[in-house]
CSV table of C-alpha atoms in Angstrom, one decimal:
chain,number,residue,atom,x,y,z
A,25,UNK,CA,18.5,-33.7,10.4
A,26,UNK,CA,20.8,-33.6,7.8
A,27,UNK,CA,24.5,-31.7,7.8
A,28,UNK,CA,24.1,-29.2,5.6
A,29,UNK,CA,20.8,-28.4,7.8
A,30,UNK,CA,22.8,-28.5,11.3
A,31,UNK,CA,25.4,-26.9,9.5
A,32,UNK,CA,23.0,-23.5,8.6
A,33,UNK,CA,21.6,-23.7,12.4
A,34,UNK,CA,25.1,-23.6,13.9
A,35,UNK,CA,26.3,-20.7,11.7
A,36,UNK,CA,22.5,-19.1,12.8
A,37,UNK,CA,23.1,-19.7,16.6
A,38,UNK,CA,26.8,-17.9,16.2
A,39,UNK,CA,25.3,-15.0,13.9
A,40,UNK,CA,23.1,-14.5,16.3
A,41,UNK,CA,25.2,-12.5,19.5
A,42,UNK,CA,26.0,-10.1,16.9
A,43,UNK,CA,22.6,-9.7,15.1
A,44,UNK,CA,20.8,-8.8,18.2
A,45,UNK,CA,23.6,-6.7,19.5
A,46,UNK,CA,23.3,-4.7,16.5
A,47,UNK,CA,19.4,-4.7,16.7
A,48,UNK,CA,20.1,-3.5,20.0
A,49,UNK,CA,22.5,-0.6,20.0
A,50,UNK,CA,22.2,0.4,15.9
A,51,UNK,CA,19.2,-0.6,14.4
A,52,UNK,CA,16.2,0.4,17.3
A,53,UNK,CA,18.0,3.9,17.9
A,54,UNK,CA,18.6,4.6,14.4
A,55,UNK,CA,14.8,3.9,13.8
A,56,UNK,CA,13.6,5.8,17.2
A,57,UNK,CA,15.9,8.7,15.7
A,58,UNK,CA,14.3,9.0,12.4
A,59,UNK,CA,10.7,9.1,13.9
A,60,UNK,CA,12.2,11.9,16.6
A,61,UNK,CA,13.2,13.6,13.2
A,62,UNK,CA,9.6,13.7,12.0
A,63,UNK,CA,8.0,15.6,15.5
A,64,UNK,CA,8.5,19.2,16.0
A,65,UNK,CA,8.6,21.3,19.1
A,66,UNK,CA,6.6,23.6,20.9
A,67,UNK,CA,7.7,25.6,23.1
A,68,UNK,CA,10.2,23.0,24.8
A,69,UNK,CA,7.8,20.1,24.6
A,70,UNK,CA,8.5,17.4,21.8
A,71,UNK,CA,5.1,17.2,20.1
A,72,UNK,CA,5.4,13.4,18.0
A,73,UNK,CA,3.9,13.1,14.8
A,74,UNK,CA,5.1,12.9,10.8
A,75,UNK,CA,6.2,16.7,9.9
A,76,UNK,CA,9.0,17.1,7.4
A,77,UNK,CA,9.5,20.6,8.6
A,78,UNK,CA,13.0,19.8,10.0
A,79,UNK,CA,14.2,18.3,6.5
A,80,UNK,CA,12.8,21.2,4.7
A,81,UNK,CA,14.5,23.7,7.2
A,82,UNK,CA,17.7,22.0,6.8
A,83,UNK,CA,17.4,22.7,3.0
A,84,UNK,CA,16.2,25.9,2.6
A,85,UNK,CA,18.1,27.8,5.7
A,86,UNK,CA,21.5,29.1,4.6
A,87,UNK,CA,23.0,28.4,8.1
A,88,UNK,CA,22.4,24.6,7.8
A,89,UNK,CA,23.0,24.1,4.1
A,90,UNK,CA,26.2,25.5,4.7
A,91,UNK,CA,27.0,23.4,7.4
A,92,UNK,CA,26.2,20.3,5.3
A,93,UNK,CA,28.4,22.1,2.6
A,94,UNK,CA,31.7,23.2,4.5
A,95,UNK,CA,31.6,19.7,5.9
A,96,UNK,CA,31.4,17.5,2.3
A,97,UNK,CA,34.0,20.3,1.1
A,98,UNK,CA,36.3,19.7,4.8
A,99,UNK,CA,35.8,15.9,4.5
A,100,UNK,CA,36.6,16.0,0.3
A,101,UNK,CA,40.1,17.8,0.7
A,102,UNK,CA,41.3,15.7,3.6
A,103,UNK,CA,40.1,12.7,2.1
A,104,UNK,CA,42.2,13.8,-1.7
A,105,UNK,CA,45.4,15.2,0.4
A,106,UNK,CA,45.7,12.5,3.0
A,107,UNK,CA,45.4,9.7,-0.1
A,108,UNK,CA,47.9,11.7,-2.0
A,109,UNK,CA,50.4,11.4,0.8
A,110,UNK,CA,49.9,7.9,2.5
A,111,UNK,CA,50.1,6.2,-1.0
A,112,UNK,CA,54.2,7.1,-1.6
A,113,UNK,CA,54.7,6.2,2.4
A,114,UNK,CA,52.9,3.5,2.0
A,115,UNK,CA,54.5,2.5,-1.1
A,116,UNK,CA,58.2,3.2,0.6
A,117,UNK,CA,57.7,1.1,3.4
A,118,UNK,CA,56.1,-1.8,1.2
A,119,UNK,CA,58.6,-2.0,-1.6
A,120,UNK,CA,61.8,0.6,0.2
A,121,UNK,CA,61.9,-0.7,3.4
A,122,UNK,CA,63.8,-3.5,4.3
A,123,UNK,CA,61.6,-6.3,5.1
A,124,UNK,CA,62.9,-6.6,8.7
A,125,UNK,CA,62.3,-2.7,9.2
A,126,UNK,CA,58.9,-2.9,7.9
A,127,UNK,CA,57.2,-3.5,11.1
A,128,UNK,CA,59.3,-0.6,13.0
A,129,UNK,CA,58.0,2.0,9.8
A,130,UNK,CA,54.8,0.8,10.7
A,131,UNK,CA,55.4,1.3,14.2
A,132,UNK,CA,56.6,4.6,13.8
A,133,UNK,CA,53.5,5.3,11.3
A,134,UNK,CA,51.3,4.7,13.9
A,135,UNK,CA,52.3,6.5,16.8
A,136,UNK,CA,49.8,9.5,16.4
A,137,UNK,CA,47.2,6.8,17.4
A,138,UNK,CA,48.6,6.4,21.1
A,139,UNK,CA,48.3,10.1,21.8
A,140,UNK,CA,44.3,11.2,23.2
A,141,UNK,CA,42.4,12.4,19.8
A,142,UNK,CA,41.9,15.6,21.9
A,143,UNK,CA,45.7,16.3,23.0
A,144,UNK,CA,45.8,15.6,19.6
A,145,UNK,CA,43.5,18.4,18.4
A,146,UNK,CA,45.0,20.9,21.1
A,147,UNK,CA,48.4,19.9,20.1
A,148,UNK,CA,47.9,21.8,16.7
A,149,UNK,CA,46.9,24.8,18.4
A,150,UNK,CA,49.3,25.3,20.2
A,151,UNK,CA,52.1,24.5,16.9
A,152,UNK,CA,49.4,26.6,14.7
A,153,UNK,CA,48.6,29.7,17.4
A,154,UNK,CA,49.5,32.8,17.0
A,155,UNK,CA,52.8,31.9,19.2
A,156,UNK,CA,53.5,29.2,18.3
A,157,UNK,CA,56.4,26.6,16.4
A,158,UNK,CA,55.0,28.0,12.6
A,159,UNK,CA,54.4,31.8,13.2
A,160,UNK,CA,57.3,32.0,15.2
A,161,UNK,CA,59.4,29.7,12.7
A,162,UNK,CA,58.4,32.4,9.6
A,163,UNK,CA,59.1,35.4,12.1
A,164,UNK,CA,62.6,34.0,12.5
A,165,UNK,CA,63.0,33.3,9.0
A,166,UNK,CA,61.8,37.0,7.6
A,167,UNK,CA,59.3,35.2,5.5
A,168,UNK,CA,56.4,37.6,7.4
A,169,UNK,CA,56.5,40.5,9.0
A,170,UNK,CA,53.8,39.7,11.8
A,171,UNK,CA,52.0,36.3,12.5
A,172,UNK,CA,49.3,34.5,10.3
A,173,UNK,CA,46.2,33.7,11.5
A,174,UNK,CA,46.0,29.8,11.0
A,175,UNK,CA,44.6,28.3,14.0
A,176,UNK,CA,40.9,28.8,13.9
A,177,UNK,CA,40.5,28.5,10.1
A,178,UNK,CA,39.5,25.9,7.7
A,179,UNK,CA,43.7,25.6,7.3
A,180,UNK,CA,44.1,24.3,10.8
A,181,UNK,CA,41.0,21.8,10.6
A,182,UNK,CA,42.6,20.4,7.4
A,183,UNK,CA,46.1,19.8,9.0
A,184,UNK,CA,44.6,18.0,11.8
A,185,UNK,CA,42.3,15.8,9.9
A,186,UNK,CA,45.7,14.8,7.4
A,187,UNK,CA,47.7,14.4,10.3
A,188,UNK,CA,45.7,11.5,11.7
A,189,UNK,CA,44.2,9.7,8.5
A,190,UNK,CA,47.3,10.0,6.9
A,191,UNK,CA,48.2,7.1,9.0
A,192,UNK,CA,44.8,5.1,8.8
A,193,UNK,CA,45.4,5.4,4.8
A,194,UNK,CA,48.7,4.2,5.4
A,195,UNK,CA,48.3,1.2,6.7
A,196,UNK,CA,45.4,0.4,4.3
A,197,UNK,CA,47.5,0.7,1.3
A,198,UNK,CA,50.4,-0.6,2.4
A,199,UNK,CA,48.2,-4.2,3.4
A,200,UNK,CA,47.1,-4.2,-0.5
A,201,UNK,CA,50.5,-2.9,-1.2
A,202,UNK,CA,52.4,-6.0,0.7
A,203,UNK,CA,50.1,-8.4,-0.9
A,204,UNK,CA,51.4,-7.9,-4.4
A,205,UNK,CA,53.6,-9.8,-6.1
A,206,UNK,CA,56.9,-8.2,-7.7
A,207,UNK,CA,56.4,-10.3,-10.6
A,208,UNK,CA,53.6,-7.8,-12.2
A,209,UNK,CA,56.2,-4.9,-12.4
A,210,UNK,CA,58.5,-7.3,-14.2
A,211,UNK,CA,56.1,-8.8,-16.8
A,212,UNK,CA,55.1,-5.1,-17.3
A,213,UNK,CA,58.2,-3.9,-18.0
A,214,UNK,CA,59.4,-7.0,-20.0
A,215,UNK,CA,56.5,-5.6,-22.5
A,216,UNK,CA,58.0,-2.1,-22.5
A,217,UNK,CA,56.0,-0.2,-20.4
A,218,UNK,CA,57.8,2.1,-18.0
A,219,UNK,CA,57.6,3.1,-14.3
A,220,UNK,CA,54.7,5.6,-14.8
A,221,UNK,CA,52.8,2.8,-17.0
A,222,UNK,CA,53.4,0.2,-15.1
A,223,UNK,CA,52.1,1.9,-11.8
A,224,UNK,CA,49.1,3.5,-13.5
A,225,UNK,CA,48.2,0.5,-15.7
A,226,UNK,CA,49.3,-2.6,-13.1
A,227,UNK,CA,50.2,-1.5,-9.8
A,228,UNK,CA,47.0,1.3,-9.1
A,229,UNK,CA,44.6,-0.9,-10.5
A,230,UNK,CA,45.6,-3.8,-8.5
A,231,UNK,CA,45.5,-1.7,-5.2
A,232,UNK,CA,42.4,0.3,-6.0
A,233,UNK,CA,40.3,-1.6,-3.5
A,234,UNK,CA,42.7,-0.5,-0.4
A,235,UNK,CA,43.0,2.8,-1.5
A,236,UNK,CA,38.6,3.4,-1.6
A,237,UNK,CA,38.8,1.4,1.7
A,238,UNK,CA,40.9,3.8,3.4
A,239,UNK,CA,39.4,7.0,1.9
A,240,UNK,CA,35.4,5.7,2.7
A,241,UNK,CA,37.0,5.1,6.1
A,242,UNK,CA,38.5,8.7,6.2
A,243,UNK,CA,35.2,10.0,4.7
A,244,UNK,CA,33.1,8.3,7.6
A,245,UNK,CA,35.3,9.5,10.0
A,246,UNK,CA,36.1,13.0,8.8
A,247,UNK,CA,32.3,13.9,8.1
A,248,UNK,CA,30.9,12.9,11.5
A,249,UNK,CA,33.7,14.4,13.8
A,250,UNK,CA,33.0,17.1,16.1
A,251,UNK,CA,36.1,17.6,18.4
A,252,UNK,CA,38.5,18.6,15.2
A,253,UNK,CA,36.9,21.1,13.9
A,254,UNK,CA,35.5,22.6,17.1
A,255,UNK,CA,39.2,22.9,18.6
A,256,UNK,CA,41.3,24.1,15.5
A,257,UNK,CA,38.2,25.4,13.7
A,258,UNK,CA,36.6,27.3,16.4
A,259,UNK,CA,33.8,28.6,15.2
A,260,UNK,CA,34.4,30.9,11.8
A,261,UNK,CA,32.5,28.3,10.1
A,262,UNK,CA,30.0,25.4,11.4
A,263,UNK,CA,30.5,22.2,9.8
A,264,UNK,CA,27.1,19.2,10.4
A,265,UNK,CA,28.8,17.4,13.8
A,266,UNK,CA,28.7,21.5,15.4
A,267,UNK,CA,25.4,21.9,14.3
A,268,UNK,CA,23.6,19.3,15.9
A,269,UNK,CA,26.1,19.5,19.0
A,270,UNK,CA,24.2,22.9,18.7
A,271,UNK,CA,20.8,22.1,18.5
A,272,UNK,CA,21.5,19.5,21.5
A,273,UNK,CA,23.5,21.8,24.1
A,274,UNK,CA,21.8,25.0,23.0
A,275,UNK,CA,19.0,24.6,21.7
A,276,UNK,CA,17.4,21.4,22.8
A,277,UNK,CA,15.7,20.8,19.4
A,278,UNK,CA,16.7,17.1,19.7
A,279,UNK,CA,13.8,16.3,16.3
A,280,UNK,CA,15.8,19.0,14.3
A,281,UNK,CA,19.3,17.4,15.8
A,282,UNK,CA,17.8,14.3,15.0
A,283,UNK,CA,16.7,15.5,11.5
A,284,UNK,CA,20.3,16.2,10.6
A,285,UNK,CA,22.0,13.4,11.8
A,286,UNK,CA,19.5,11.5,9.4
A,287,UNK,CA,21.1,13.3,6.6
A,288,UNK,CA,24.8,12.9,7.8
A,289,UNK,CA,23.9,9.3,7.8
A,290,UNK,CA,22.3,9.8,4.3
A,291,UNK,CA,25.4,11.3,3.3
A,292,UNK,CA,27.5,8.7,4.4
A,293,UNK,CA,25.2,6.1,3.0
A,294,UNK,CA,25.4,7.3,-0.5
A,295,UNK,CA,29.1,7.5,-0.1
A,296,UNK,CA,29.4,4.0,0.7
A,297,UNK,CA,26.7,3.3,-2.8
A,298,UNK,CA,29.4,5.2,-4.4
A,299,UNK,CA,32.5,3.3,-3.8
A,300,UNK,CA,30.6,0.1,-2.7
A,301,UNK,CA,32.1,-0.8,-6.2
A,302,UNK,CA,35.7,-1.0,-5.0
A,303,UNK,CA,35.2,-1.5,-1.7
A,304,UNK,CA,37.2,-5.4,-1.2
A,305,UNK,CA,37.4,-5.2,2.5
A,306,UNK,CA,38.9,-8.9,2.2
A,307,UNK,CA,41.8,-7.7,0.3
A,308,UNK,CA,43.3,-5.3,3.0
C-alpha cells in the first residue's frame, strides 16, 4: 500500500467519529423532520404521506408569515446594531489597550457569558419593567411624567439580543483585528490617505471576513432563539421559535411545527449562501 494511500485511510478512520456522529444526531432527524413536514393531521392522529399543505399554510396565513417576518426583521436590527458596536470595542481593545491589559478587556467583555441565558433574559425585565432601574431613572430625572412601557415590546427583545452578541461580535473582530499588522495603516498613510480612508479602504476590507463570521453567527443565533423573545417580548408579537414552541405545547401539530422549522432552517441556509463569500472561518 502506498503512503499517500495509508495516508487517505488514516485521515478516513479519524473523519469517521465525527461523520457518523453527525449522521446520527443532525442528518437522520433533519431528514425524519422534513418527511413529518409533508403528513398532516386528523384529528390528533399523524396521518404520513407527501401534502405541502403545511408550507402553503405557512405562506398564505397572516399569523405565520408574520412570524417568519418580525423574526428576519428582530434578527436584521440586532445583527446591524450589535456589529455597529462591537467593531469600536473591538477595535479599542485591539489597537487601545495595552497589550498586557488585553486579555483582562477580554475578560471583562465576556462576563455576560457566565451568567444563565435565562437570568439573563429576566435580568432585563426587571431593569426594563415598569419599576424598574430605567423608568424609575427618567421619573427621577423629570424626563417623563409616568413610566414607559418597554418590557414586553420589540425594544426590550432588541436590548437583550445586543447585550449578548455584542460580546460574541467582539471577540470575533477583535481575533481578525489582532492579526493585522500596523504596517498597513502606515503604508496607507505614507500615500496620503487619512484615518477614514485608511480604515474604509485597508483596515475594513482586511477584517471583512471576521466581521460576516460574527454577524452569520448572531444571525443563526438570533433567528432560532425562543427564551429572549418569549421573556422580554411576551407575546405582543410571535416571532418563528414561539410559533412552533406553539404548535408543539398547544397544539400538537408536530408536521406543521416540523414544517416551519424546515423554513427556519431554509432561512438560515440561504443566509449562510449569502455570506458563504466572506465567511474565512480560518482567519478568526
Amino acid at each position: 500500500m502506498s503512503l499517500a494511500a495509508r495516508d487517505r485511510r488514516l485521515a478516513w478512520g479519524l473523519l469517521a467519529p465525527a461523520l457518523l456522529w453527525t449522521a446520527a444526531f443532525f442528518v437522520l432527524p433533519f431528514l425524519g423532520m422534513v418527511a413529518l413536514s409533508f403528513a398532516h393531521m386528523e384529528g390528533r392522529q399523524v396521518v404520513h404521506g407527501f401534502d405541502a399543505g403545511n408550507y402553503a399554510r405557512i405562506f398564505t396565513d397572516w399569523t405565520m408569515l408574520k412570524a417568519l417576518l418580525n423574526s428576519l426583521e428582530i434578527t436584521a436590527v440586532v445583527t446591524v446594531i450589535s456589529v455597529v458596536l462591537a467593531y469600536p470595542l473591538a477595535a479599542i481593545i485591539a489597537f487601545r489597550v495595552p497589550a498586557r491589559w488585553q486579555r483582562l478587556a477580554l475578560l471583562m467583555a465576556v462576563l455576560p457569558f457566565w451568567t444563565s441565558y435565562v437570568v439573563r433574559s429576566y435580568s432585563w425585565l426587571l431593569v426594563l419593567g415598569q419599576n424598574g432601574v430605567v423608568n424609575q431613572t427618567l421619573l427621577g430625572l423629570g424626563l417623563i411624567a409616568e413610566p414607559v412601557q418597554i418590557a414586553s415590546t420589540r425594544a426590550a427583545t432588541v436590548i437583550g439580543f445586543v447585550h449578548f452578541f455584542v460580546m460574541l461580535l467582539t471577540l470575533t473582530i477583535y481575533a481578525n483585528l489582532i492579526q493585522l499588522s500596523p504596517n498597513y495603516a502606515r503604508a496607507a498613510h505614507d500615500l496620503g490617505a487619512s484615518r477614514w480612508q485608511s480604515f474604509v479602504h485597508v483596515i475594513l476590507p482586511l477584517t471583512l471576513p471576521g466581521v460576516v463570521t460574527g454577524a452569520f453567527l448572531t444571525f443563526v443565533l438570533c433567528i432560532g432563539d425562543y427564551i429572549t423573545p418569549q421573556i422580554l417580548g411576551g407575546n405582543a408579537e410571535l416571532t418563528l421559535p414561539q410559533l412552533i414552541m406553539l404548535q408543539l405545547g398547544r397544539s400538537g401539530n408536530f408536521p406543521l411545527a416540523s414544517s416551519l422549522s424546515v423554513v427556519l432552517m431554509a432561512v438560515v441556509t440561504l443566509a449562510y449562501l449569502a455570506s458563504s463569500r466572506w465567511l474565512r472561518l480560518d482567519r478568526v
